[in-house]
């Protein structure tokens, strides 16, 4: 009788144990970000007359293009290198907390769309290190998701998603992107 | 006697439990993909005469190159931007389920080899979101592996491998790649 | 009495089991690399006169640049494609164990800085497969970290960090990078 009761206790305990194991496994799969941040970056493209202020320049273009004017066909084929200031608010003249460095390529003939490969390089009191991004940016959508493919320093081994929003677009010379970063893998 | 039997039962149960724990741990490290997919994409390179049909264009080339003919030396240095239709079978005229967007660079003087950075951007009833790829593509091998470095939407946080196979190659204007995607990290 | 003793045994065993489970979970979060490697790679840029020996070439440049001389403004906007030999020591003439293939873009006007997207492609008795890298390379820092964003073959699903050090820099034609790779995710 006692022995039977103890066996029952074992089963109950084991059941409880397997339930709590399952729960903790589920926890590691939670979709809550381990880190969330919002930044803005500012791109001023070289147009032949703004060498001092420009933060980016066309360095590749298709046969019908050139290096000082974004091409027709929704800029298809234009490759732009950039070193853009990152700010915490949407003011171009706020103190930068880092630089967005890399390239984008306009890659569609019938609508504005780009492919991005770049890094946020931080060197502020709050953040040191870099976050690396890659992905497709269908510019005409209000929000676009690209991948956080890695990081260094404070962001070592980071993975996650960055949501881009065009916060301003002035002629074809200046644009500002709001970037909501959600990391789902942190160290 | 009863108590001894119950102790024996405990040990057996615990052994079983630890075995099943070990098994489930091993399962998370299994090399079975959590998702497998096969797609084809089709690249028609701009040659100066096919502006309407072309899905890609040379936008960078070495000193000895130009923007309408792939260069000698196995195209070394040619940078191509593309927006290629993705289909479920090997027919260029099948209804596209998305677009392959990004770039490739021929990067070897003595044999055809490229480096790829691109996304599959889906917008079908079956798949929404994007898969991001990067890696070396030694074109002369029958199969070549590149990395799935991230994803968005249905493919959020995806990682894995894509195996490329040249399914067709017509002159230097059209090629078709079969892409076998195996994801080993899914959400 | 016997039954009570057996219940105590259960509790002790279960406690031990849950402790060991917790420990093994913590182990998977250790910051010790699962694989560490050191390589050198060697870049000889095409300057119009070294077609035979060159391992890289400028294929994109801003309006003020050209394809045979790196531009002023710290080479801002120059896009270089490379296929560089990888060696185990710092001797350009050592037997290569693979090739570093991809591109770099100088992306800052006021200091030497680049953005890298490339692969180590191995084909030696020791290593087969590839490691894919991306990230910002602020060249003037003694050490710079970029991300290992994926791998294939022996390095399937690899993630980690590569620390770059400029081991030699001769004029604007030759440089050699030491690369310390630390993988924190291995298969």
Tab-separated table of N, CA and C in Angstrom, chain A residues 2-3 5-6 9-10 13-14 17 21 28 46 48 50-60 67-68 79-83 99 101-103 117-119 121 130 132-133 148-153 156-159 185 187, chain C residues 1 3-4 6-7 10-11 14 17-18 21 25 29-32 59-64 67 73 76-79 103 105-110 113-115 134-138 145-149 159-161 182 184-185:
chain	number	residue	atom	x	y	z
A	2	UNK	N	1.785	1.311	0.957
A	2	UNK	CA	2.720	2.450	1.012
A	2	UNK	C	3.485	2.557	-0.302
A	3	UNK	N	3.965	1.382	-0.736
A	3	UNK	CA	4.765	1.337	-1.955
A	3	UNK	C	3.963	1.844	-3.144
A	5	UNK	N	1.538	3.966	-3.009
A	5	UNK	CA	1.400	5.416	-2.900
A	5	UNK	C	2.678	6.117	-3.393
A	6	UNK	N	3.814	5.501	-3.033
A	6	UNK	CA	5.072	6.140	-3.442
A	6	UNK	C	5.234	6.072	-4.969
A	9	UNK	N	3.291	8.798	-6.369
A	9	UNK	CA	4.035	10.049	-6.180
A	9	UNK	C	5.086	10.211	-7.277
A	10	UNK	N	5.768	9.138	-7.590
A	10	UNK	CA	6.792	9.188	-8.637
A	10	UNK	C	6.180	9.609	-9.969
A	13	UNK	N	5.308	13.235	-9.933
A	13	UNK	CA	6.505	14.061	-10.006
A	13	UNK	C	7.100	14.055	-11.409
A	14	UNK	N	7.159	12.868	-11.976
A	14	UNK	CA	7.715	12.761	-13.322
A	14	UNK	C	6.864	13.530	-14.331
A	17	UNK	N	7.642	17.050	-13.850
A	17	UNK	CA	8.973	17.343	-14.387
A	17	UNK	C	8.935	17.486	-15.907
A	21	UNK	N	9.818	20.785	-18.087
A	21	UNK	CA	10.841	20.733	-19.130
A	21	UNK	C	10.288	21.289	-20.429
A	28	UNK	N	12.640	29.089	-24.652
A	28	UNK	CA	13.772	29.450	-25.507
A	28	UNK	C	13.304	29.771	-26.918
A	46	UNK	N	25.536	61.990	-53.813
A	46	UNK	CA	26.377	62.875	-54.621
A	46	UNK	C	25.729	63.125	-55.980
A	48	UNK	N	27.130	65.611	-58.186
A	48	UNK	CA	28.050	66.384	-59.008
A	48	UNK	C	28.326	67.773	-58.442
A	50	UNK	N	27.589	68.507	-54.782
A	50	UNK	CA	27.505	68.531	-53.318
A	50	UNK	C	28.584	67.664	-52.657
A	51	UNK	N	29.785	67.683	-53.221
A	51	UNK	CA	30.859	66.799	-52.756
A	51	UNK	C	31.083	66.912	-51.249
A	52	UNK	N	30.945	68.117	-50.700
A	52	UNK	CA	31.239	68.313	-49.286
A	52	UNK	C	30.192	67.647	-48.384
A	53	UNK	N	28.925	67.802	-48.733
A	53	UNK	CA	27.870	67.289	-47.864
A	53	UNK	C	27.448	65.853	-48.163
A	54	UNK	N	27.739	65.391	-49.372
A	54	UNK	CA	27.261	64.075	-49.779
A	54	UNK	C	27.788	62.996	-48.839
A	55	UNK	N	26.902	62.026	-48.524
A	55	UNK	CA	27.312	60.891	-47.693
A	55	UNK	C	27.309	59.602	-48.507
A	56	UNK	N	26.931	59.694	-49.774
A	56	UNK	CA	26.867	58.504	-50.620
A	56	UNK	C	27.156	58.885	-52.062
A	57	UNK	N	27.477	57.891	-52.876
A	57	UNK	CA	27.770	58.164	-54.289
A	57	UNK	C	27.442	56.939	-55.127
A	58	UNK	N	26.977	57.208	-56.350
A	58	UNK	CA	26.751	56.135	-57.320
A	58	UNK	C	28.116	55.647	-57.797
A	59	UNK	N	28.361	54.340	-57.716
A	59	UNK	CA	29.658	53.812	-58.160
A	59	UNK	C	29.501	52.741	-59.230
A	60	UNK	N	28.265	52.350	-59.500
A	60	UNK	CA	28.007	51.416	-60.585
A	60	UNK	C	26.674	51.769	-61.199
A	67	UNK	N	27.082	58.562	-63.216
A	67	UNK	CA	27.467	58.561	-61.808
A	67	UNK	C	26.958	59.767	-61.016
A	68	UNK	N	26.217	60.671	-61.683
A	68	UNK	CA	25.746	61.851	-60.946
A	68	UNK	C	24.227	61.994	-60.932
A	79	UNK	N	24.192	51.343	-58.316
A	79	UNK	CA	24.831	50.829	-57.097
A	79	UNK	C	25.391	52.014	-56.332
A	80	UNK	N	24.967	52.166	-55.085
A	80	UNK	CA	25.331	53.336	-54.289
A	80	UNK	C	26.092	52.908	-53.037
A	81	UNK	N	27.240	53.532	-52.801
A	81	UNK	CA	28.023	53.300	-51.584
A	81	UNK	C	27.722	54.419	-50.604
A	82	UNK	N	27.537	54.072	-49.321
A	82	UNK	CA	27.176	55.122	-48.370
A	82	UNK	C	27.905	55.025	-47.044
A	83	UNK	N	28.037	56.184	-46.434
A	83	UNK	CA	28.570	56.321	-45.077
A	83	UNK	C	27.706	57.376	-44.403
A	99	UNK	N	27.682	55.304	-37.571
A	99	UNK	CA	27.582	55.462	-39.020
A	99	UNK	C	26.968	54.210	-39.628
A	101	UNK	N	27.141	52.116	-42.821
A	101	UNK	CA	28.128	52.009	-43.896
A	101	UNK	C	27.893	50.759	-44.733
A	102	UNK	N	27.885	50.926	-46.051
A	102	UNK	CA	27.713	49.782	-46.930
A	102	UNK	C	27.231	50.220	-48.293
A	103	UNK	N	26.302	49.452	-48.851
A	103	UNK	CA	25.838	49.760	-50.212
A	103	UNK	C	24.367	49.393	-50.383
A	117	UNK	N	23.232	45.818	-48.288
A	117	UNK	CA	24.238	45.132	-47.481
A	117	UNK	C	24.998	46.209	-46.735
A	118	UNK	N	24.858	46.265	-45.411
A	118	UNK	CA	25.513	47.358	-44.688
A	118	UNK	C	25.638	47.026	-43.212
A	119	UNK	N	26.325	47.923	-42.495
A	119	UNK	CA	26.515	47.777	-41.052
A	119	UNK	C	26.165	49.075	-40.352
A	121	UNK	N	27.763	50.984	-37.469
A	121	UNK	CA	29.012	50.974	-36.708
A	121	UNK	C	28.886	52.012	-35.599
A	130	UNK	N	29.261	46.626	-33.841
A	130	UNK	CA	28.536	46.818	-35.091
A	130	UNK	C	27.407	45.797	-35.235
A	132	UNK	N	25.290	43.950	-38.441
A	132	UNK	CA	25.356	43.735	-39.887
A	132	UNK	C	23.997	43.320	-40.440
A	133	UNK	N	23.643	43.936	-41.578
A	133	UNK	CA	22.321	43.751	-42.168
A	133	UNK	C	22.419	43.287	-43.624
A	148	UNK	N	18.972	40.998	-39.645
A	148	UNK	CA	20.211	41.218	-38.912
A	148	UNK	C	20.975	39.895	-38.990
A	149	UNK	N	22.093	39.907	-39.710
A	149	UNK	CA	22.806	38.656	-40.006
A	149	UNK	C	23.999	38.416	-39.088
A	150	UNK	N	24.289	39.381	-38.206
A	150	UNK	CA	25.404	39.199	-37.281
A	150	UNK	C	25.743	40.498	-36.600
A	151	UNK	N	26.702	40.419	-35.691
A	151	UNK	CA	27.122	41.613	-34.984
A	151	UNK	C	28.456	41.387	-34.308
A	152	UNK	N	29.051	42.483	-33.859
A	152	UNK	CA	30.329	42.399	-33.150
A	152	UNK	C	30.264	43.304	-31.923
A	153	UNK	N	31.241	43.170	-31.031
A	153	UNK	CA	31.281	44.016	-29.840
A	153	UNK	C	30.064	43.794	-28.970
A	156	UNK	N	27.696	41.096	-30.385
A	156	UNK	CA	28.320	39.839	-30.819
A	156	UNK	C	27.250	38.760	-30.996
A	157	UNK	N	27.305	38.103	-32.160
A	157	UNK	CA	26.425	36.961	-32.467
A	157	UNK	C	24.945	37.342	-32.586
A	158	UNK	N	24.653	38.628	-32.700
A	158	UNK	CA	23.256	39.058	-32.793
A	158	UNK	C	22.596	38.539	-34.060
A	159	UNK	N	21.325	38.207	-33.929
A	159	UNK	CA	20.455	37.927	-35.078
A	159	UNK	C	19.085	38.518	-34.799
A	185	UNK	N	18.238	36.955	-31.051
A	185	UNK	CA	19.366	36.212	-30.504
A	185	UNK	C	20.378	37.233	-30.009
A	187	UNK	N	23.721	37.831	-26.895
A	187	UNK	CA	24.659	37.157	-25.986
A	187	UNK	C	24.525	37.723	-24.592
C	1	UNK	N	7.856	3.374	6.479
C	1	UNK	CA	9.236	3.800	6.726
C	1	UNK	C	10.104	3.622	5.494
C	3	UNK	N	8.970	3.123	2.560
C	3	UNK	CA	8.367	3.929	1.505
C	3	UNK	C	8.815	5.383	1.616
C	4	UNK	N	8.894	5.897	2.871
C	4	UNK	CA	9.318	7.275	3.073
C	4	UNK	C	10.738	7.471	2.577
C	6	UNK	N	12.156	5.753	0.300
C	6	UNK	CA	12.188	5.719	-1.173
C	6	UNK	C	11.715	7.057	-1.745
C	7	UNK	N	10.747	7.677	-1.071
C	7	UNK	CA	10.288	9.003	-1.518
C	7	UNK	C	11.415	10.027	-1.430
C	10	UNK	N	13.669	9.620	-4.232
C	10	UNK	CA	13.105	10.216	-5.460
C	10	UNK	C	13.414	11.704	-5.520
C	11	UNK	N	13.135	12.376	-4.375
C	11	UNK	CA	13.364	13.821	-4.343
C	11	UNK	C	14.820	14.171	-4.624
C	14	UNK	N	15.535	13.519	-8.300
C	14	UNK	CA	14.919	14.533	-9.156
C	14	UNK	C	15.655	15.863	-9.059
C	17	UNK	N	18.724	15.551	-10.976
C	17	UNK	CA	18.417	15.561	-12.403
C	17	UNK	C	18.172	16.979	-12.906
C	18	UNK	N	17.407	17.753	-12.136
C	18	UNK	CA	17.097	19.105	-12.611
C	18	UNK	C	18.330	20.002	-12.563
C	21	UNK	N	20.356	19.126	-15.623
C	21	UNK	CA	19.717	19.696	-16.814
C	21	UNK	C	20.069	21.165	-16.939
C	25	UNK	N	22.220	23.153	-19.936
C	25	UNK	CA	21.659	24.288	-20.659
C	25	UNK	C	22.648	25.446	-20.647
C	29	UNK	N	25.510	27.918	-23.690
C	29	UNK	CA	25.664	29.366	-23.809
C	29	UNK	C	27.085	29.837	-23.526
C	30	UNK	N	27.990	28.919	-23.391
C	30	UNK	CA	29.355	29.316	-23.095
C	30	UNK	C	29.921	30.166	-24.219
C	31	UNK	N	30.847	31.028	-23.884
C	31	UNK	CA	31.446	31.884	-24.906
C	31	UNK	C	32.769	31.333	-25.414
C	32	UNK	N	33.027	30.086	-25.150
C	32	UNK	CA	34.223	29.462	-25.716
C	32	UNK	C	33.935	29.041	-27.149
C	59	UNK	N	36.076	47.559	-59.985
C	59	UNK	CA	35.016	47.367	-60.979
C	59	UNK	C	33.915	48.418	-60.851
C	60	UNK	N	34.018	49.237	-59.806
C	60	UNK	CA	33.088	50.341	-59.645
C	60	UNK	C	33.823	51.492	-58.999
C	61	UNK	N	33.436	52.709	-59.350
C	61	UNK	CA	34.090	53.874	-58.747
C	61	UNK	C	33.175	55.063	-58.900
C	62	UNK	N	33.359	56.074	-58.052
C	62	UNK	CA	32.503	57.257	-58.171
C	62	UNK	C	32.900	58.075	-59.405
C	63	UNK	N	32.166	59.139	-59.656
C	63	UNK	CA	32.385	59.952	-60.853
C	63	UNK	C	33.847	60.362	-61.016
C	64	UNK	N	34.510	60.657	-59.893
C	64	UNK	CA	35.877	61.178	-59.962
C	64	UNK	C	36.945	60.071	-60.032
C	67	UNK	N	39.395	52.914	-63.102
C	67	UNK	CA	39.496	51.486	-62.815
C	67	UNK	C	40.930	50.988	-62.592
C	73	UNK	N	40.206	60.894	-51.635
C	73	UNK	CA	39.161	60.809	-50.603
C	73	UNK	C	39.142	59.425	-49.961
C	76	UNK	N	37.083	56.473	-51.316
C	76	UNK	CA	35.631	56.412	-51.168
C	76	UNK	C	34.963	56.027	-52.482
C	77	UNK	N	34.151	54.997	-52.423
C	77	UNK	CA	33.363	54.594	-53.577
C	77	UNK	C	34.010	53.540	-54.450
C	78	UNK	N	35.293	53.241	-54.237
C	78	UNK	CA	35.913	52.193	-55.055
C	78	UNK	C	35.389	50.822	-54.629
C	79	UNK	N	34.923	50.073	-55.606
C	79	UNK	CA	34.427	48.712	-55.391
C	79	UNK	C	35.414	47.743	-56.032
C	103	UNK	N	34.059	40.724	-52.496
C	103	UNK	CA	34.275	42.133	-52.835
C	103	UNK	C	34.486	42.968	-51.583
C	105	UNK	N	34.272	47.358	-50.558
C	105	UNK	CA	33.951	48.711	-51.018
C	105	UNK	C	34.518	49.703	-50.017
C	106	UNK	N	35.379	50.581	-50.481
C	106	UNK	CA	35.809	51.682	-49.616
C	106	UNK	C	34.624	52.614	-49.439
C	107	UNK	N	34.289	52.919	-48.185
C	107	UNK	CA	33.013	53.610	-47.981
C	107	UNK	C	33.069	54.797	-47.029
C	108	UNK	N	34.248	55.458	-46.941
C	108	UNK	CA	34.298	56.635	-46.088
C	108	UNK	C	35.228	57.668	-46.723
C	109	UNK	N	34.833	58.944	-46.681
C	109	UNK	CA	35.616	59.966	-47.362
C	109	UNK	C	36.822	60.420	-46.564
C	110	UNK	N	36.739	60.374	-45.230
C	110	UNK	CA	37.771	61.015	-44.419
C	110	UNK	C	38.723	60.052	-43.712
C	113	UNK	N	38.205	53.059	-44.749
C	113	UNK	CA	37.236	52.117	-44.171
C	113	UNK	C	36.598	51.359	-45.324
C	114	UNK	N	36.305	50.082	-45.109
C	114	UNK	CA	35.709	49.291	-46.182
C	114	UNK	C	34.545	48.473	-45.655
C	115	UNK	N	33.720	47.987	-46.554
C	115	UNK	CA	32.683	47.011	-46.230
C	115	UNK	C	32.963	45.766	-47.041
C	134	UNK	N	30.603	38.863	-43.623
C	134	UNK	CA	30.120	40.197	-43.985
C	134	UNK	C	30.394	41.146	-42.833
C	135	UNK	N	30.679	42.390	-43.168
C	135	UNK	CA	30.826	43.368	-42.104
C	135	UNK	C	31.710	44.548	-42.451
C	136	UNK	N	31.737	45.491	-41.526
C	136	UNK	CA	32.496	46.727	-41.690
C	136	UNK	C	33.940	46.511	-41.254
C	137	UNK	N	34.854	47.075	-42.019
C	137	UNK	CA	36.277	46.905	-41.772
C	137	UNK	C	36.956	48.286	-41.680
C	138	UNK	N	36.952	48.886	-40.488
C	138	UNK	CA	37.637	50.181	-40.313
C	138	UNK	C	39.147	49.964	-40.315
C	145	UNK	N	36.578	43.478	-36.262
C	145	UNK	CA	35.743	42.283	-36.232
C	145	UNK	C	34.664	42.349	-37.303
C	146	UNK	N	34.536	41.266	-38.034
C	146	UNK	CA	33.410	41.108	-38.958
C	146	UNK	C	32.672	39.822	-38.574
C	147	UNK	N	31.512	39.596	-39.173
C	147	UNK	CA	30.693	38.437	-38.789
C	147	UNK	C	30.905	37.256	-39.726
C	148	UNK	N	30.966	36.077	-39.145
C	148	UNK	CA	30.790	34.845	-39.920
C	148	UNK	C	29.290	34.610	-39.993
C	149	UNK	N	28.724	34.730	-41.203
C	149	UNK	CA	27.268	34.696	-41.353
C	149	UNK	C	26.747	33.342	-41.805
C	159	UNK	N	28.525	29.964	-37.414
C	159	UNK	CA	28.400	31.386	-37.079
C	159	UNK	C	29.538	31.756	-36.128
C	160	UNK	N	29.930	33.041	-36.169
C	160	UNK	CA	30.989	33.466	-35.282
C	160	UNK	C	31.546	34.806	-35.686
C	161	UNK	N	32.811	35.003	-35.374
C	161	UNK	CA	33.454	36.291	-35.597
C	161	UNK	C	34.818	36.070	-36.227
C	182	UNK	N	36.864	32.727	-35.097
C	182	UNK	CA	36.329	32.015	-33.936
C	182	UNK	C	34.858	31.719	-34.184
C	184	UNK	N	31.342	30.223	-32.915
C	184	UNK	CA	30.620	29.940	-31.673
C	184	UNK	C	29.410	29.050	-31.925
C	185	UNK	N	29.116	28.827	-33.193
C	185	UNK	CA	28.101	27.838	-33.556
C	185	UNK	C	28.713	26.914	-34.597
